[in-house]
Coordinates of C-alpha atoms and ligand atoms in Angstrom, one line a residue:
M1 CA -4.9 -68.2 179.2
S2 CA -3.2 -65.8 180.4
D3 CA 0.2 -65.5 177.8
V4 CA 3.1 -66.8 179.2
A5 CA 6.7 -65.5 179.5
P6 CA 9.3 -67.8 178.3
V7 CA 11.1 -68.1 182.2
V8 CA 14.4 -67.2 181.2
P9 CA 17.9 -66.2 184.2
G10 CA 17.0 -63.8 186.0
A11 CA 13.5 -63.8 186.8
A12 CA 12.1 -65.0 189.9
V13 CA 11.2 -67.8 191.1
G14 CA 9.9 -69.3 194.5
F15 CA 11.2 -72.9 194.2
I16 CA 8.7 -75.3 198.0
G17 CA 9.7 -78.6 199.4
L18 CA 14.3 -78.3 199.4
G19 CA 14.1 -82.0 200.4
H20 CA 16.6 -84.9 199.2
M21 CA 15.6 -84.0 195.6
G22 CA 14.6 -79.7 195.6
S23 CA 17.9 -78.5 197.6
P24 CA 20.1 -80.0 194.7
M25 CA 17.5 -78.5 192.1
A26 CA 17.0 -75.0 193.3
R27 CA 20.7 -74.6 194.7
R28 CA 22.0 -75.3 190.2
L29 CA 19.0 -72.5 189.5
V30 CA 20.8 -70.3 191.3
A31 CA 24.1 -71.1 189.7
A32 CA 22.3 -70.4 186.8
G33 CA 21.2 -66.9 187.8
Y34 CA 17.6 -67.8 188.8
A35 CA 16.4 -65.1 191.3
V36 CA 15.3 -68.7 193.7
R37 CA 13.6 -67.9 196.6
G38 CA 13.6 -70.7 198.7
F39 CA 11.1 -72.5 201.4
D40 CA 10.0 -75.0 203.0
A41 CA 7.8 -77.5 206.7
N42 CA 11.0 -78.1 207.6
P43 CA 13.3 -75.3 209.4
A44 CA 16.1 -77.4 209.3
A45 CA 15.5 -77.3 205.0
R46 CA 18.4 -74.7 204.3
P47 CA 19.8 -75.6 201.3
E48 CA 23.4 -73.5 201.6
G49 CA 23.3 -70.2 198.5
V50 CA 19.1 -70.4 198.4
A51 CA 17.7 -67.1 199.5
A52 CA 15.2 -68.1 202.2
A53 CA 11.5 -67.4 202.7
R54 CA 9.5 -66.5 205.8
S55 CA 6.5 -68.8 204.1
A56 CA 5.5 -70.5 200.9
T57 CA 3.7 -67.0 200.0
A58 CA 6.7 -65.0 200.9
A59 CA 8.5 -67.1 198.1
V60 CA 6.0 -67.4 195.3
T61 CA 5.2 -63.2 195.6
G62 CA 5.9 -62.5 192.5
A63 CA 7.6 -64.8 191.5
A64 CA 8.0 -65.2 187.5
A65 CA 7.4 -69.0 187.6
V66 CA 6.9 -72.1 190.6
V67 CA 8.4 -75.2 191.4
L68 CA 7.0 -77.6 193.8
M69 CA 9.4 -80.5 195.3
L70 CA 7.0 -81.7 197.8
P71 CA 6.3 -85.2 198.6
D72 CA 2.8 -86.4 197.0
S73 CA -0.7 -84.3 195.4
A74 CA -1.7 -83.6 199.7
A75 CA 1.3 -81.6 200.2
V76 CA 0.6 -79.7 196.5
E77 CA -2.5 -78.7 196.9
S78 CA -2.6 -78.5 200.7
V79 CA 0.4 -75.5 199.9
L80 CA -1.6 -74.7 196.8
T81 CA -5.1 -73.7 198.3
P82 CA -6.5 -71.9 199.9
G83 CA -4.9 -68.5 199.1
L84 CA -1.6 -69.2 197.0
L85 CA -3.1 -69.6 193.8
E86 CA -4.8 -66.3 193.3
R87 CA -1.8 -64.6 195.2
L88 CA -0.2 -64.7 192.1
A89 CA -0.2 -62.8 188.2
P90 CA -2.1 -64.1 185.5
G91 CA 0.0 -66.2 182.9
T92 CA 2.7 -67.0 186.3
P93 CA 2.9 -70.3 185.7
I94 CA 3.6 -73.4 188.9
V95 CA 5.1 -76.8 187.5
D96 CA 5.2 -79.5 189.7
M97 CA 8.1 -81.5 189.7
G98 CA 7.5 -83.7 193.0
S99 CA 5.4 -87.2 192.0
S100 CA 2.0 -86.4 192.1
E101 CA -1.6 -88.3 191.3
P102 CA -2.1 -87.8 187.9
A103 CA -6.0 -87.4 189.1
R104 CA -5.4 -84.7 191.2
T105 CA -3.1 -83.0 189.6
R106 CA -5.6 -82.3 186.4
A107 CA -8.5 -81.4 189.2
L108 CA -5.5 -78.4 190.4
A109 CA -4.6 -76.9 187.1
E110 CA -8.5 -76.8 186.3
Q111 CA -8.9 -75.2 189.0
A112 CA -5.8 -72.9 189.3
A113 CA -6.6 -72.0 185.2
K114 CA -9.8 -70.4 186.2
L115 CA -7.6 -67.5 188.0
G116 CA -4.4 -67.4 184.3
V117 CA -2.3 -69.3 186.3
P118 CA -1.1 -72.2 183.9
L119 CA -0.4 -75.9 185.8
V120 CA 2.7 -78.1 184.7
D121 CA 3.3 -80.9 186.1
A122 CA 7.0 -82.6 185.1
P123 CA 8.4 -85.1 187.4
V124 CA 12.0 -86.6 187.5
S125 CA 13.3 -88.7 186.7
G126 CA 17.8 -89.5 187.7
G127 CA 17.5 -89.3 191.8
V128 CA 19.8 -87.2 194.3
R129 CA 23.1 -87.6 192.3
G130 CA 20.9 -86.5 189.2
A131 CA 19.6 -83.1 190.9
E132 CA 23.2 -82.2 191.5
R133 CA 24.6 -82.7 188.0
G134 CA 21.6 -81.7 186.7
T135 CA 21.2 -84.3 184.4
L136 CA 17.6 -85.0 185.3
T137 CA 14.8 -87.5 182.7
V138 CA 12.3 -83.9 183.1
M139 CA 8.2 -85.1 182.2
A140 CA 6.7 -82.5 181.8
G141 CA 2.4 -82.4 181.6
G142 CA 0.2 -79.5 180.6
D143 CA -0.6 -76.8 177.8
P144 CA 2.6 -76.8 174.5
E145 CA 2.3 -73.1 175.9
A146 CA 3.6 -72.9 179.0
V147 CA 6.3 -76.0 178.8
A148 CA 7.6 -74.2 176.3
A149 CA 7.7 -71.7 178.6
L150 CA 9.3 -73.7 181.0
R151 CA 12.1 -75.3 178.8
P152 CA 15.5 -72.9 180.3
L153 CA 14.9 -73.1 183.9
F154 CA 13.6 -77.2 182.4
G155 CA 17.1 -77.8 181.2
V156 CA 18.6 -76.2 184.2
L157 CA 17.3 -79.4 186.1
G158 CA 17.7 -81.8 183.0
T159 CA 19.3 -83.2 179.6
R160 CA 16.2 -85.0 178.5
V161 CA 13.7 -82.8 178.8
L162 CA 10.3 -83.8 177.0
H163 CA 7.2 -82.8 177.0
V164 CA 4.9 -85.9 177.2
G165 CA 0.6 -85.1 176.9
P166 CA -1.3 -83.0 178.4
V167 CA -1.1 -82.2 181.8
G168 CA -1.6 -84.9 184.6
A169 CA 0.7 -87.7 181.2
G170 CA 3.8 -86.5 182.6
H171 CA 3.0 -87.7 186.6
A172 CA 1.7 -91.0 184.8
L173 CA 4.2 -91.8 183.2
K174 CA 6.0 -91.1 186.4
A175 CA 4.9 -93.4 188.2
L176 CA 4.8 -96.4 185.7
N177 CA 8.5 -96.0 185.4
N178 CA 8.1 -96.1 189.1
L179 CA 6.5 -99.6 188.9
L180 CA 9.3 -100.9 186.3
S181 CA 12.6 -99.5 188.6
A182 CA 10.7 -101.0 192.0
T183 CA 9.9 -104.3 190.2
H184 CA 13.3 -104.3 188.9
L185 CA 14.5 -103.7 192.0
L186 CA 12.6 -106.1 193.6
V187 CA 13.2 -109.0 191.2
S188 CA 17.1 -108.2 190.9
S189 CA 17.3 -108.5 195.3
E190 CA 15.8 -111.8 194.6
A191 CA 18.0 -113.2 192.4
V192 CA 21.6 -111.5 193.8
L193 CA 20.4 -113.2 197.2
A194 CA 19.5 -117.1 195.4
G195 CA 22.9 -117.1 194.1
R196 CA 24.1 -115.5 196.9
E197 CA 23.5 -118.8 198.5
F198 CA 23.3 -120.6 195.9
G199 CA 27.8 -119.7 196.5
L200 CA 28.0 -116.8 193.9
D201 CA 29.7 -114.0 194.2
P202 CA 27.6 -110.7 194.1
Q203 CA 29.8 -108.2 192.2
V204 CA 30.7 -111.8 189.5
M205 CA 27.2 -112.0 189.5
L206 CA 26.0 -108.2 188.9
E207 CA 29.0 -108.2 185.9
A208 CA 27.7 -111.0 184.3
I209 CA 24.3 -109.7 184.4
N210 CA 25.2 -106.0 183.5
G211 CA 26.2 -107.9 180.2
S212 CA 23.6 -109.7 179.3
S213 CA 19.5 -109.9 179.5
G214 CA 19.0 -109.4 183.4
R215 CA 19.5 -105.9 183.3
S216 CA 18.0 -103.0 184.2
G217 CA 18.9 -99.9 186.3
S218 CA 19.1 -101.8 189.6
T219 CA 21.8 -104.0 188.8
E220 CA 23.1 -101.1 186.6
D221 CA 23.2 -98.3 189.0
K222 CA 21.0 -99.2 192.0
W223 CA 22.6 -102.8 193.2
P224 CA 27.0 -101.5 192.5
R225 CA 26.5 -97.9 193.6
F226 CA 24.3 -98.2 197.2
M227 CA 23.6 -101.9 197.7
L228 CA 27.0 -104.2 197.4
N229 CA 28.7 -101.1 199.3
R230 CA 25.7 -101.6 201.7
R231 CA 25.9 -98.5 202.1
F232 CA 21.4 -98.5 200.6
D233 CA 22.0 -94.4 200.5
S234 CA 20.4 -93.4 197.3
G235 CA 18.5 -90.2 198.7
F236 CA 14.9 -91.7 198.4
G237 CA 12.5 -92.8 201.0
V238 CA 10.7 -96.8 200.5
G239 CA 7.6 -95.0 202.1
L240 CA 7.9 -92.2 198.6
L241 CA 8.4 -95.2 195.9
L242 CA 5.8 -97.0 198.3
K243 CA 3.5 -93.8 196.6
D244 CA 4.4 -94.4 193.3
L245 CA 3.4 -97.2 193.2
R246 CA 0.1 -97.5 194.3
I247 CA -0.3 -94.2 192.2
A248 CA 0.7 -96.4 188.8
A249 CA -1.6 -100.1 189.7
G250 CA -4.7 -97.9 190.3
L251 CA -3.9 -95.6 186.9
A252 CA -3.8 -99.7 185.6
R253 CA -6.8 -100.0 187.3
D254 CA -8.3 -97.1 186.3
A255 CA -7.8 -98.0 183.0
G256 CA -8.8 -101.6 182.4
R257 CA -5.5 -103.1 182.2
P258 CA -4.2 -104.1 186.2
C259 CA -0.9 -105.7 185.9
L260 CA -0.7 -108.5 187.8
L261 CA 2.7 -108.8 188.9
G262 CA 2.5 -104.7 189.0
E263 CA 0.0 -106.0 191.7
A264 CA 2.5 -108.5 193.3
A265 CA 4.8 -106.1 193.9
V266 CA 3.1 -104.0 195.5
E267 CA 2.3 -105.5 197.2
L268 CA 5.3 -106.8 198.8
W269 CA 7.0 -103.3 199.1
A270 CA 4.0 -102.1 201.0
R271 CA 5.0 -104.7 203.0
A272 CA 8.6 -104.3 203.0
A273 CA 8.1 -99.7 203.9
A274 CA 5.2 -101.1 207.0
E275 CA 8.3 -103.9 208.2
L276 CA 11.5 -101.3 207.2
P277 CA 12.3 -98.5 210.0
A278 CA 10.8 -95.3 209.7
G279 CA 12.7 -93.5 206.8
A280 CA 14.8 -96.7 205.4
D281 CA 15.9 -95.9 202.0
H282 CA 14.3 -97.8 199.1
T283 CA 17.5 -100.0 198.5
E284 CA 16.9 -101.6 201.8
I285 CA 14.4 -103.8 199.8
V286 CA 17.4 -106.4 199.8
R287 CA 18.0 -106.0 204.0
W288 CA 14.0 -106.7 204.0
L289 CA 14.6 -109.6 202.0
E290 CA 17.9 -111.2 204.3
L291 CA 15.4 -110.8 207.5
R292 CA 11.8 -112.4 205.8
H293 CA 14.8 -115.3 205.0
D294 CA 17.1 -114.9 209.4
E295 CA 13.3 -115.1 210.7
K296 CA 11.6 -118.1 208.7
G297 CA 14.9 -119.9 210.1
D298 CA 15.8 -121.6 206.5
Ligands
LIG301 P1 11.6 -85.2 200.8 O1 11.4 -85.5 201.6 O2 13.6 -85.5 201.4 O3 11.5 -83.7 201.2 C1 10.0 -83.1 200.6 C2 10.1 -82.1 201.4 O4 9.4 -81.6 201.2 C3 11.5 -82.1 202.2 O5 12.0 -81.0 202.8 C4 9.4 -81.3 204.0 O6 9.9 -80.9 205.0 C5 9.3 -80.6 202.6 N1 7.8 -80.3 202.6 C6 6.4 -81.6 202.4 N2 5.5 -80.4 202.9 C7 5.7 -79.0 202.9 C8 4.9 -78.4 202.4 N3 3.6 -78.2 203.4 N4 5.4 -77.3 203.3 C9 6.1 -77.0 202.7 N5 7.3 -77.7 202.2 C10 6.9 -79.0 203.2 O7 11.2 -86.4 199.1 P2 12.7 -85.9 198.5 O8 12.8 -87.5 198.3 O9 13.7 -84.6 197.7 O10 11.5 -86.4 196.8 C11 10.1 -85.4 196.6 C12 9.1 -85.8 195.9 O11 10.1 -86.5 194.3 C13 8.8 -86.6 195.8 O12 7.1 -86.8 194.9 C14 9.6 -87.4 195.5 O13 8.4 -89.4 194.8 C15 9.8 -87.9 194.4 N6 11.2 -88.0 193.7 C16 11.9 -88.3 194.2 C17 13.4 -88.6 194.0 C18 15.2 -89.1 195.1 O14 15.7 -89.6 194.9 N7 14.4 -89.1 196.7 C19 13.6 -88.7 192.8 C20 12.4 -88.7 192.2 C21 11.9 -87.8 192.3

């Protein structure tokens, strides 16, 4: 593998995928002094202040690093192959910051390595607000030299930047994190609805739970910000979450450690995703539970 130069402010960065997360991330890089050229397949995705490239190839040509913030492995593969990988100078790091499948990430990294291009996976946690504020947690997997070269860029996007292992390790860890998060969100929704039916005030319940052992990111953050007020606008779609859960469950099965509770959660989330309106936010899981309860008439 060729030497990888540190990706510091001033460097040209090709940024592909300017959706809920990619837009604020690209804007932060611009504000930090990176020369970002952004591209998204959706012509409406044109964040203010980010120079728009005509194509993915135009965005990455001559770039010192390429950041991908795409929905899944299929999108990442379709952007990088065939053709785009070959456009990169050896030693130009590609970083997949979306939540992709570890095995497919590893296969792509092998393909890229043959061209002298290091591929790093660095998925993030912290949601749209974390992307706007630069307070994401970044879970990087890959060659230590490439991860070190990307640290200045990661530091603009996140406050907790962890090198968690070889390529694919970040994507594995992110999927497992989301399995936990989704399971907490589902069971906390069931508990709040049961309490409400019993006559408890959900706000009082959360106040008590958040000072008790039942608390989680769901009760401390998602319930107060997006669910109690019924805004359901976290900016993370239920379809994307389901993709992560399936990755985590598959990983556990492949590792010979199938998750019984996790598999049950995936099944429930799959039903919710099928029955909620297209494009529903993942916090609408509580709406789905309400709907099921109403339909049963009990
Ligand atoms: P999003 O759907 O809002 O954005 C994805 C963008 O990619 C869209 O604008 C889409 O047009 C674009 N795109 C899709 N295929 C493309 C292609 N072939 N070429 C160019 N552009 C293409 O998704 P998001 O919420 O920003 O999430 C992006 C990734 O980050 C996903 O893997 C998701 O699981 C992960 N993630 C999301 C959140 C969140 O809170 N939304 C948090 C952490 C991680």
